[in-house]
Short mmCIF file of C-alpha atoms in Angstrom, two decimals:
data_model
loop_
_atom_site.label_atom_id
_atom_site.label_comp_id
_atom_site.label_asym_id
_atom_site.label_seq_id
_atom_site.Cartn_x
_atom_site.Cartn_y
_atom_site.Cartn_z
CA UNK A 1 0.60 -32.23 34.28
CA UNK A 2 0.34 -30.85 30.76
CA UNK A 3 2.78 -28.13 29.86
CA UNK A 4 1.59 -24.54 29.50
CA UNK A 5 1.79 -23.55 25.78
CA UNK A 6 0.96 -19.88 25.88
CA UNK A 7 0.77 -17.66 28.89
CA UNK A 8 0.55 -13.99 29.88
CA UNK A 9 1.45 -12.56 33.29
CA UNK A 10 0.22 -9.25 34.55
CA UNK A 11 -0.47 -8.03 31.05
CA UNK A 12 -1.57 -4.46 30.39
CA UNK A 13 -2.50 -2.73 27.19
CA UNK A 14 -3.09 0.98 27.28
CA UNK A 15 -4.07 3.15 24.25
CA UNK A 16 -3.51 6.77 25.26
CA UNK A 17 -5.98 7.13 28.17
CA UNK A 18 -7.95 4.01 27.47
CA UNK A 19 -7.00 0.90 29.42
CA UNK A 20 -7.98 -2.01 27.12
CA UNK A 21 -6.45 -4.82 29.19
CA UNK A 22 -5.63 -4.42 32.87
CA UNK A 23 -3.36 -6.76 34.69
CA UNK A 24 -4.41 -10.04 33.09
CA UNK A 25 -2.71 -13.36 33.88
CA UNK A 26 -3.83 -16.36 31.88
CA UNK A 27 -2.28 -19.64 30.61
CA UNK A 28 -3.42 -22.23 28.10
CA UNK A 29 -2.12 -25.78 28.57
CA UNK A 30 -1.31 -28.36 25.93
CA UNK A 31 -4.60 -29.80 24.51
CA UNK A 32 -6.74 -27.34 26.50
CA UNK A 33 -9.56 -25.23 25.12
CA UNK A 34 -10.25 -22.00 26.86
CA UNK A 35 -13.18 -19.82 25.89
CA UNK A 36 -13.14 -16.07 26.44
CA UNK A 37 -16.43 -14.29 26.48
CA UNK A 38 -17.89 -10.93 27.50
CA UNK A 39 -19.41 -7.71 26.29
CA UNK A 40 -18.09 -6.09 23.12
CA UNK A 41 -15.46 -3.48 23.70
CA UNK A 42 -14.34 -5.30 26.85
CA UNK A 43 -10.79 -5.89 25.52
CA UNK A 44 -11.04 -9.56 24.55
CA UNK A 45 -9.66 -9.00 21.07
CA UNK A 46 -6.88 -6.81 22.34
CA UNK A 47 -5.93 -9.45 24.85
CA UNK A 48 -6.00 -12.14 22.06
CA UNK A 49 -3.76 -9.95 19.87
CA UNK A 50 -1.32 -9.29 22.66
CA UNK A 51 -1.06 -13.06 23.31
CA UNK A 52 -0.27 -13.60 19.62
CA UNK A 53 2.16 -10.67 19.81
CA UNK A 54 0.32 -8.90 16.96
CA UNK A 55 0.16 -5.94 19.30
CA UNK A 56 2.89 -5.12 21.80
CA UNK A 57 1.62 -5.24 25.42
CA UNK A 58 2.17 -1.98 27.32
CA UNK A 59 3.25 -3.85 30.42
CA UNK A 60 3.66 -7.46 31.47
CA UNK A 61 4.99 -10.56 29.76
CA UNK A 62 3.93 -13.18 27.27
CA UNK A 63 5.48 -16.64 27.31
CA UNK A 64 5.41 -19.29 24.56
CA UNK A 65 6.44 -22.55 26.07
CA UNK A 66 8.25 -20.73 28.80
CA UNK A 67 10.17 -18.48 26.43
CA UNK A 68 9.51 -14.82 27.10
CA UNK A 69 8.33 -13.02 23.96
CA UNK A 70 8.15 -9.56 25.51
CA UNK A 71 11.95 -9.32 26.07
CA UNK A 72 13.82 -7.23 23.51
CA UNK A 73 15.72 -9.15 20.83
CA UNK A 74 13.18 -12.07 20.45
CA UNK A 75 12.50 -13.11 16.89
CA UNK A 76 8.74 -12.41 16.94
CA UNK A 77 8.22 -13.58 13.36
CA UNK A 78 9.32 -17.08 14.43
CA UNK A 79 7.05 -16.92 17.48
CA UNK A 80 4.03 -15.69 15.47
CA UNK A 81 4.55 -18.60 13.03
CA UNK A 82 4.00 -21.00 16.00
CA UNK A 83 0.73 -19.28 17.01
CA UNK A 84 -2.20 -19.65 14.66
CA UNK A 85 -4.65 -16.76 14.47
CA UNK A 86 -8.16 -16.66 13.02
CA UNK A 87 -9.67 -13.21 12.68
CA UNK A 88 -13.24 -12.08 13.27
CA UNK A 89 -13.35 -10.40 9.84
CA UNK A 90 -11.42 -13.25 8.27
CA UNK A 91 -8.91 -11.15 6.30
CA UNK A 92 -7.92 -13.59 3.64
CA UNK A 93 -5.36 -12.31 1.09
CA UNK A 94 -7.65 -10.93 -1.63
CA UNK A 95 -5.22 -11.45 -4.52
CA UNK A 96 -4.66 -15.21 -3.78
CA UNK A 97 -6.85 -18.22 -4.26
CA UNK A 98 -7.87 -20.33 -1.31
CA UNK A 99 -4.91 -22.59 -1.99
CA UNK A 100 -2.57 -19.54 -2.39
CA UNK A 101 -3.79 -18.16 0.89
CA UNK A 102 -2.86 -21.40 2.74
CA UNK A 103 0.42 -21.84 0.90
CA UNK A 104 1.85 -18.38 1.48
CA UNK A 105 3.08 -18.98 5.01
CA UNK A 106 4.28 -22.45 4.23
CA UNK A 107 6.40 -21.17 1.39
CA UNK A 108 7.69 -17.94 2.81
CA UNK A 109 7.87 -18.66 6.57
CA UNK A 110 8.38 -22.38 6.76
CA UNK A 111 10.43 -22.30 3.52
CA UNK A 112 8.81 -25.36 2.02
CA UNK A 113 9.24 -26.28 -1.61
CA UNK A 114 6.23 -25.50 -3.90
CA UNK A 115 5.22 -29.15 -4.11
CA UNK A 116 5.52 -29.79 -0.40
CA UNK A 117 3.60 -26.59 0.45
CA UNK A 118 0.85 -27.46 -2.00
CA UNK A 119 0.46 -30.94 -0.58
CA UNK A 120 0.19 -29.65 2.96
CA UNK A 121 -2.10 -26.82 1.93
CA UNK A 122 -4.49 -29.17 0.19
CA UNK A 123 -4.55 -31.36 3.26
CA UNK A 124 -5.42 -28.40 5.40
CA UNK A 125 -8.20 -27.42 3.01
CA UNK A 126 -9.48 -31.00 3.06
CA UNK A 127 -9.65 -30.74 6.85
CA UNK A 128 -11.99 -27.81 6.58
CA UNK A 129 -13.84 -29.37 3.64
CA UNK A 130 -12.79 -26.69 1.21
CA UNK A 131 -10.60 -28.80 -1.11
CA UNK A 132 -12.94 -28.35 -4.12
CA UNK A 133 -12.74 -24.59 -3.72
CA UNK A 134 -8.96 -24.43 -3.75
CA UNK A 135 -8.76 -22.39 -6.92
CA UNK A 136 -11.40 -19.78 -5.98
CA UNK A 137 -10.56 -16.28 -4.88
CA UNK A 138 -11.92 -15.07 -1.55
CA UNK A 139 -14.41 -12.73 -3.23
CA UNK A 140 -15.92 -15.82 -4.96
CA UNK A 141 -16.57 -17.57 -1.60
CA UNK A 142 -19.33 -17.20 0.98
CA UNK A 143 -18.40 -15.88 4.44
CA UNK A 144 -18.53 -19.33 5.95
CA UNK A 145 -16.30 -20.71 3.25
CA UNK A 146 -13.88 -17.84 3.65
CA UNK A 147 -13.62 -18.41 7.35
CA UNK A 148 -12.97 -22.10 6.82
CA UNK A 149 -10.08 -21.15 4.49
CA UNK A 150 -8.97 -18.77 7.27
CA UNK A 151 -8.91 -21.70 9.65
CA UNK A 152 -7.01 -23.79 7.13
CA UNK A 153 -4.48 -21.01 6.67
CA UNK A 154 -3.77 -21.07 10.40
CA UNK A 155 -3.97 -24.85 10.73
CA UNK A 156 -1.53 -25.59 7.83
CA UNK A 157 1.32 -23.93 9.71
CA UNK A 158 0.95 -26.72 12.30
CA UNK A 159 0.80 -24.13 15.18
CA UNK A 160 1.20 -25.08 18.79
CA UNK A 161 -1.94 -23.13 19.62
CA UNK A 162 -4.72 -21.48 17.64
CA UNK A 163 -6.31 -18.27 18.80
CA UNK A 164 -9.69 -17.63 17.32
CA UNK A 165 -11.13 -14.13 17.70
CA UNK A 166 -14.94 -14.47 17.33
CA UNK A 167 -14.61 -16.72 14.22
CA UNK A 168 -18.40 -16.74 13.53
CA UNK A 169 -19.62 -13.36 14.67
CA UNK A 170 -19.19 -11.61 11.29
CA UNK A 171 -21.10 -14.41 9.48
CA UNK A 172 -24.77 -14.69 8.56
CA UNK A 173 -26.46 -16.91 11.20
CA UNK A 174 -27.13 -19.68 8.65
CA UNK A 175 -23.35 -19.86 7.87
CA UNK A 176 -22.06 -20.18 11.44
CA UNK A 177 -22.93 -23.87 11.59
CA UNK A 178 -20.40 -25.02 9.01
CA UNK A 179 -17.62 -23.12 10.85
CA UNK A 180 -18.65 -24.41 14.29
CA UNK A 181 -18.63 -28.01 12.90
CA UNK A 182 -14.98 -27.55 11.87
CA UNK A 183 -14.08 -26.12 15.23
CA UNK A 184 -15.82 -29.02 16.97
CA UNK A 185 -13.64 -31.36 14.96
CA UNK A 186 -10.51 -29.55 15.90
CA UNK A 187 -11.57 -29.77 19.48
CA UNK A 188 -12.02 -33.52 19.24
CA UNK A 189 -8.50 -33.85 17.84
CA UNK A 190 -7.16 -32.23 20.97
CA UNK A 191 -6.06 -28.93 19.32
CA UNK A 192 -4.90 -26.37 21.80
CA UNK A 193 -7.17 -23.34 21.44
CA UNK A 194 -8.14 -20.01 22.85
CA UNK A 195 -11.53 -19.09 21.44
CA UNK A 196 -13.43 -15.85 21.83
CA UNK A 197 -16.97 -16.95 21.27
CA UNK A 198 -20.54 -16.29 22.30
CA UNK A 199 -21.87 -19.49 20.72
CA UNK A 200 -22.90 -20.75 24.09
CA UNK A 201 -23.98 -24.27 23.12
CA UNK A 202 -20.65 -24.72 21.40
CA UNK A 203 -18.81 -23.21 24.33
CA UNK A 204 -20.45 -25.44 26.80
CA UNK A 205 -19.60 -28.51 24.71
CA UNK A 206 -15.94 -27.90 24.05
CA UNK A 207 -14.53 -25.56 26.69
CA UNK A 208 -12.31 -26.83 29.54
CA UNK A 209 -12.65 -23.46 31.10
CA UNK A 210 -14.68 -20.37 30.40
CA UNK A 211 -13.48 -16.93 31.25
CA UNK A 212 -15.85 -13.96 31.62
CA UNK A 213 -14.07 -10.82 30.57
CA UNK A 214 -15.31 -7.28 31.16
CA UNK A 215 -13.69 -3.83 31.33
CA UNK A 216 -10.26 -5.22 30.47
CA UNK A 217 -10.10 -7.83 33.19
CA UNK A 218 -11.08 -11.39 34.08
CA UNK A 219 -14.24 -11.08 36.14
CA UNK A 220 -14.96 -14.73 36.71
CA UNK A 221 -13.68 -18.04 35.46
CA UNK A 222 -14.62 -21.71 35.77
CA UNK A 223 -15.89 -24.78 33.93
CA UNK A 224 -18.81 -24.13 31.53
CA UNK A 225 -21.43 -25.60 33.87
CA UNK A 226 -20.43 -23.08 36.50
CA UNK A 227 -21.68 -20.30 34.24
CA UNK A 228 -24.79 -22.05 33.19
CA UNK A 229 -25.88 -22.85 36.75
CA UNK A 230 -24.50 -20.42 39.30
CA UNK A 231 -22.24 -17.56 38.16
CA UNK A 232 -20.93 -15.77 41.28
CA UNK A 233 -20.80 -12.19 40.03
CA UNK A 234 -23.81 -10.07 39.10
CA UNK A 235 -22.19 -8.96 35.91
CA UNK A 236 -21.61 -12.57 34.67
CA UNK A 237 -25.12 -13.60 35.65
CA UNK A 238 -26.72 -10.71 33.79
CA UNK A 239 -24.59 -11.30 30.77
CA UNK A 240 -25.44 -15.08 30.72
CA UNK A 241 -29.14 -14.26 31.10
CA UNK A 242 -29.03 -11.96 28.16
CA UNK A 243 -27.16 -14.49 26.04
CA UNK A 244 -29.47 -17.33 26.92
CA UNK A 245 -32.52 -15.26 26.15
CA UNK A 246 -31.00 -14.28 22.83
CA UNK A 247 -30.11 -17.90 21.97
CA UNK A 248 -33.64 -19.00 22.83
CA UNK A 249 -35.04 -16.24 20.54
CA UNK A 250 -32.80 -17.36 17.65
CA UNK B 1 6.59 17.82 -49.31
CA UNK B 2 3.52 15.69 -49.90
CA UNK B 3 1.19 15.02 -46.92
CA UNK B 4 2.52 11.46 -46.85
CA UNK B 5 6.10 12.71 -46.66
CA UNK B 6 5.14 15.17 -43.91
CA UNK B 7 3.39 12.40 -41.98
CA UNK B 8 6.38 9.96 -42.42
CA UNK B 9 8.80 12.57 -41.14
CA UNK B 10 6.63 13.14 -38.00
CA UNK B 11 6.08 9.37 -37.55
CA UNK B 12 9.82 8.90 -37.31
CA UNK B 13 9.62 10.76 -33.99
CA UNK B 14 7.34 8.12 -32.46
CA UNK B 15 10.11 5.75 -31.24
CA UNK B 16 11.81 8.66 -29.44
CA UNK B 17 8.49 9.88 -27.93
CA UNK B 18 7.72 6.29 -26.76
CA UNK B 19 11.24 5.77 -25.48
CA UNK B 20 11.02 8.94 -23.33
CA UNK B 21 7.53 7.97 -22.07
CA UNK B 22 8.21 4.37 -21.27
CA UNK B 23 11.65 4.87 -19.72
CA UNK B 24 10.42 7.73 -17.57
CA UNK B 25 7.42 5.64 -16.58
CA UNK B 26 9.63 2.89 -15.26
CA UNK B 27 11.97 5.35 -13.58
CA UNK B 28 8.87 6.86 -11.97
CA UNK B 29 7.79 3.38 -10.88
CA UNK B 30 11.21 2.61 -9.35
CA UNK B 31 10.95 5.87 -7.44
CA UNK B 32 7.25 6.00 -6.65
CA UNK B 33 6.63 2.50 -5.33
CA UNK B 34 9.30 2.57 -2.62
CA UNK B 35 8.33 6.10 -1.75
CA UNK B 36 4.72 5.13 -1.22
CA UNK B 37 5.68 2.34 1.16
CA UNK B 38 8.10 4.63 3.00
CA UNK B 39 5.28 7.11 3.31
CA UNK B 40 2.90 4.42 4.60
CA UNK B 41 5.27 2.52 6.91
CA UNK B 42 8.48 4.50 7.33
CA UNK B 43 9.54 6.58 10.34
CA UNK B 44 8.34 10.17 10.61
CA UNK B 45 11.51 11.96 9.22
CA UNK B 46 11.45 9.78 6.08
CA UNK B 47 7.73 10.46 5.67
CA UNK B 48 8.37 14.20 5.73
CA UNK B 49 11.11 13.84 3.15
CA UNK B 50 8.81 11.87 0.84
CA UNK B 51 6.12 14.49 1.33
CA UNK B 52 8.53 17.26 0.45
CA UNK B 53 9.67 15.43 -2.71
CA UNK B 54 6.09 14.99 -3.85
CA UNK B 55 5.22 18.61 -3.16
CA UNK B 56 8.23 19.99 -5.05
CA UNK B 57 7.81 17.85 -8.17
CA UNK B 58 4.06 18.30 -8.32
CA UNK B 59 4.18 22.06 -7.85
CA UNK B 60 7.04 23.12 -10.16
CA UNK B 61 6.24 22.93 -13.87
CA UNK B 62 8.33 20.15 -15.48
CA UNK B 63 9.48 22.62 -18.13
CA UNK B 64 11.15 24.63 -15.43
CA UNK B 65 12.81 21.52 -13.99
CA UNK B 66 13.85 20.37 -17.44
CA UNK B 67 15.47 23.68 -18.35
CA UNK B 68 17.11 23.80 -14.98
CA UNK B 69 18.68 20.40 -15.32
CA UNK B 70 19.64 20.88 -19.00
CA UNK B 71 21.06 24.34 -18.85
CA UNK B 72 21.87 24.55 -15.18
CA UNK B 73 23.43 21.15 -14.54
CA UNK B 74 24.20 20.63 -18.18
CA UNK B 75 26.60 23.51 -18.35
CA UNK B 76 28.21 22.93 -15.01
CA UNK B 77 28.19 19.14 -14.59
CA UNK B 78 28.09 18.45 -18.33
CA UNK B 79 27.58 14.66 -18.76
CA UNK B 80 25.03 13.15 -18.46
CA UNK B 81 22.84 16.28 -18.36
CA UNK B 82 24.36 17.66 -21.54
CA UNK B 83 22.43 14.93 -23.24
CA UNK B 84 18.90 16.31 -23.95
CA UNK B 85 17.27 12.88 -24.34
CA UNK B 86 18.67 11.73 -20.97
CA UNK B 87 17.67 14.96 -19.21
CA UNK B 88 14.19 14.95 -20.59
CA UNK B 89 13.62 11.24 -19.54
CA UNK B 90 15.25 11.75 -16.12
CA UNK B 91 13.17 14.84 -15.29
CA UNK B 92 9.88 13.33 -16.39
CA UNK B 93 10.80 10.22 -14.38
CA UNK B 94 11.41 12.28 -11.23
CA UNK B 95 8.06 13.96 -11.70
CA UNK B 96 6.33 10.73 -12.43
CA UNK B 97 7.89 9.27 -9.29
CA UNK B 98 6.06 11.92 -7.29
CA UNK B 99 2.78 11.14 -9.07
CA UNK B 100 3.11 7.41 -8.77
CA UNK B 101 4.01 7.67 -5.08
CA UNK B 102 0.58 9.29 -4.61
CA UNK B 103 -1.16 6.77 -6.80
CA UNK B 104 0.36 3.83 -4.91
CA UNK B 105 -0.23 5.42 -1.50
CA UNK B 106 -3.92 5.70 -2.32
CA UNK B 107 -3.92 2.03 -3.33
CA UNK B 108 -2.15 1.03 -0.16
CA UNK B 109 -4.65 2.96 1.93
CA UNK B 110 -7.45 1.27 0.13
CA UNK B 111 -6.09 -2.22 0.84
CA UNK B 112 -5.91 -1.37 4.50
CA UNK B 113 -3.97 -2.53 7.55
CA UNK B 114 -5.85 -5.82 7.87
CA UNK B 115 -3.91 -7.49 5.08
CA UNK B 116 -0.68 -6.52 6.79
CA UNK B 117 -1.86 -7.85 10.20
CA UNK B 118 -3.05 -11.12 8.62
CA UNK B 119 0.36 -11.60 6.92
CA UNK B 120 2.21 -10.84 10.11
CA UNK B 121 0.08 -13.33 12.02
CA UNK B 122 1.59 -16.07 9.82
CA UNK B 123 5.04 -15.05 10.82
CA UNK B 124 5.95 -13.06 7.72
CA UNK B 125 8.34 -10.16 8.35
CA UNK B 126 7.18 -6.67 7.53
CA UNK B 127 9.21 -6.73 4.31
CA UNK B 128 7.88 -10.09 3.24
CA UNK B 129 4.34 -8.88 3.92
CA UNK B 130 4.97 -5.86 1.70
CA UNK B 131 6.49 -7.98 -1.10
CA UNK B 132 4.12 -10.93 -1.12
CA UNK B 133 0.82 -9.39 0.15
CA UNK B 134 0.79 -5.60 -0.27
CA UNK B 135 2.61 -5.00 -3.55
CA UNK B 136 0.65 -7.44 -5.71
CA UNK B 137 -2.62 -5.93 -4.47
CA UNK B 138 -1.30 -2.39 -4.70
CA UNK B 139 -0.46 -2.92 -8.37
CA UNK B 140 -3.92 -4.19 -9.18
CA UNK B 141 -5.57 -1.39 -7.30
CA UNK B 142 -3.26 1.17 -8.88
CA UNK B 143 -3.60 -0.03 -12.53
CA UNK B 144 -6.24 2.49 -13.66
CA UNK B 145 -4.18 5.33 -12.14
CA UNK B 146 -1.02 4.02 -13.77
CA UNK B 147 -2.80 4.05 -17.13
CA UNK B 148 -3.54 7.77 -16.72
CA UNK B 149 -0.02 8.39 -15.60
CA UNK B 150 1.33 6.73 -18.77
CA UNK B 151 -0.88 8.95 -20.90
CA UNK B 152 0.38 11.97 -19.06
CA UNK B 153 3.98 11.00 -19.76
CA UNK B 154 3.35 10.56 -23.46
CA UNK B 155 1.87 13.98 -23.63
CA UNK B 156 4.55 15.61 -21.47
CA UNK B 157 7.32 13.96 -23.41
CA UNK B 158 6.55 16.80 -25.92
CA UNK B 159 8.30 19.19 -23.52
CA UNK B 160 11.53 17.54 -24.57
CA UNK B 161 11.20 19.51 -27.77
CA UNK B 162 12.19 22.72 -25.85
CA UNK B 163 15.68 21.33 -25.16
CA UNK B 164 16.02 20.03 -28.68
CA UNK B 165 15.18 16.32 -28.56
CA UNK B 166 14.06 15.29 -32.02
CA UNK B 167 10.82 13.59 -30.93
CA UNK B 168 7.36 13.77 -32.46
CA UNK B 169 6.53 17.34 -31.44
CA UNK B 170 9.91 18.67 -32.59
CA UNK B 171 9.52 16.94 -35.93
CA UNK B 172 6.02 18.40 -36.44
CA UNK B 173 7.49 21.82 -35.74
CA UNK B 174 10.33 21.24 -38.23
CA UNK B 175 7.76 20.30 -40.92
CA UNK B 176 5.91 23.56 -40.14
CA UNK B 177 9.08 25.65 -40.50
CA UNK B 178 10.18 24.00 -43.77
CA UNK B 179 6.83 23.81 -45.55
CA UNK B 180 5.17 26.82 -43.93
CA UNK B 181 2.06 24.52 -43.56
CA UNK B 182 0.82 25.57 -40.13
CA UNK B 183 -2.19 23.24 -39.91
CA UNK B 184 -1.33 19.71 -41.03
CA UNK B 185 1.78 19.06 -38.95
CA UNK B 186 0.18 19.93 -35.62
CA UNK B 187 -3.04 18.20 -36.58
CA UNK B 188 -1.08 15.01 -37.43
CA UNK B 189 0.87 15.24 -34.17
CA UNK B 190 -2.35 15.66 -32.16
CA UNK B 191 -3.86 12.64 -33.83
CA UNK B 192 -0.75 10.52 -33.17
CA UNK B 193 -0.70 11.53 -29.49
CA UNK B 194 -4.31 10.33 -29.15
CA UNK B 195 -3.27 7.07 -30.83
CA UNK B 196 -0.35 6.58 -28.46
CA UNK B 197 -2.26 7.30 -25.24
CA UNK B 198 -5.95 6.51 -25.52
CA UNK B 199 -6.03 2.78 -26.39
CA UNK B 200 -3.49 1.62 -23.81
CA UNK B 201 -4.71 3.89 -20.99
CA UNK B 202 -8.32 2.85 -21.67
CA UNK B 203 -7.31 -0.80 -21.71
CA UNK B 204 -5.42 -0.51 -18.41
CA UNK B 205 -8.39 1.36 -16.88
CA UNK B 206 -10.81 -1.42 -17.94
CA UNK B 207 -8.52 -4.32 -16.95
CA UNK B 208 -7.75 -2.74 -13.53
CA UNK B 209 -11.42 -2.00 -12.86
CA UNK B 210 -12.53 -5.48 -13.78
CA UNK B 211 -9.72 -7.13 -11.75
CA UNK B 212 -10.50 -5.00 -8.69
CA UNK B 213 -14.12 -5.98 -8.88
CA UNK B 214 -13.27 -9.64 -9.33
CA UNK B 215 -10.99 -9.66 -6.29
CA UNK B 216 -13.21 -7.37 -4.21
CA UNK B 217 -10.38 -4.82 -3.78
#
């Protein structure tokens, strides 16, 4: 059986009086693709950020290959370098070119030489088909191109898992395709991923398991076909109906 | 004294005026940049200290601080405050530190928390994220403000004349006393101050605005 790469157990995140994530346990195995979906404001992003230790969970534990990250004294910078993260709003470094964006972590975190970092960064940009745009600044790129650089930035670090937080939802509809194509290729290569996505055709194609998330907890989980044919809970069924109607309209 | 002789005598103060302005600018930078980041990311007590520092130096006229350091500290501690050039530069630098802290803080706020989170997601430490991601962008965003700050320092370097530094303003005043010409010396000084401030601060403003637009900052 494949090893679990990233896992959370009984994870809670509470902001003041708002419970964003309540008692969630979830693990992603080597080579597995899990898709998280659900209404906006349901706490998906918060869960993703807790798993990447970009936000400290209020309660519960996060494990990276069995190593507990929520214990005091853990070098979280090292752990974060092993977990790739792609943001909904992309968040490239504005003052750096596409190449500079991808090289920063290689140089400063993995301590590569300039030549080595550049070679690896160019390879990552090639993988997302952005090599010719290496010398452009984020403001000179389209949203889809920016997000592909965002994926290259995470990919270049050779992470053990990549977490993608709605990577296409801030893009114009005609630009989502180019990003989805890249993600499809990553999936084919067996990249371990946790993806928050409402691109249902894509989800159905790549997901090993889909997880319906609402009000800070896992409501229902199963293989994609389960959700497309016979979701058990009312909430999941209503949400699926709405999404499918919307997809048909688009 | 011919007008040319008067002008030459005043012009000889330019190096001193520029030295005070530029040195105090960089002292202000060395103070203001760290303070801005402490204010943005430091713990509460440090934030309060920075706030107090800014309030004091932005509320008390620099002339009061300069006289206090020169005569107050100068007569009790003597060196280095007995030296008028040092005291003037030091005091203007302290005041500029308070101004620059505010300029940089505004820039940091404009850049926003996202850049920090993105940097941390790659495994950069907070300090690395500040050095490699926040500071370069902060400088670009702050350039127009820093241009105005430089102009302010050139103007305020004239306060050094009160404690006897022989800079441009003092020299203009000497010409007035010696020749009893009450118009030309001040007019010449005014013109020279415009020349020393306007072109550079305008250039920095234009460069910064263009760069910000180019990078979408």
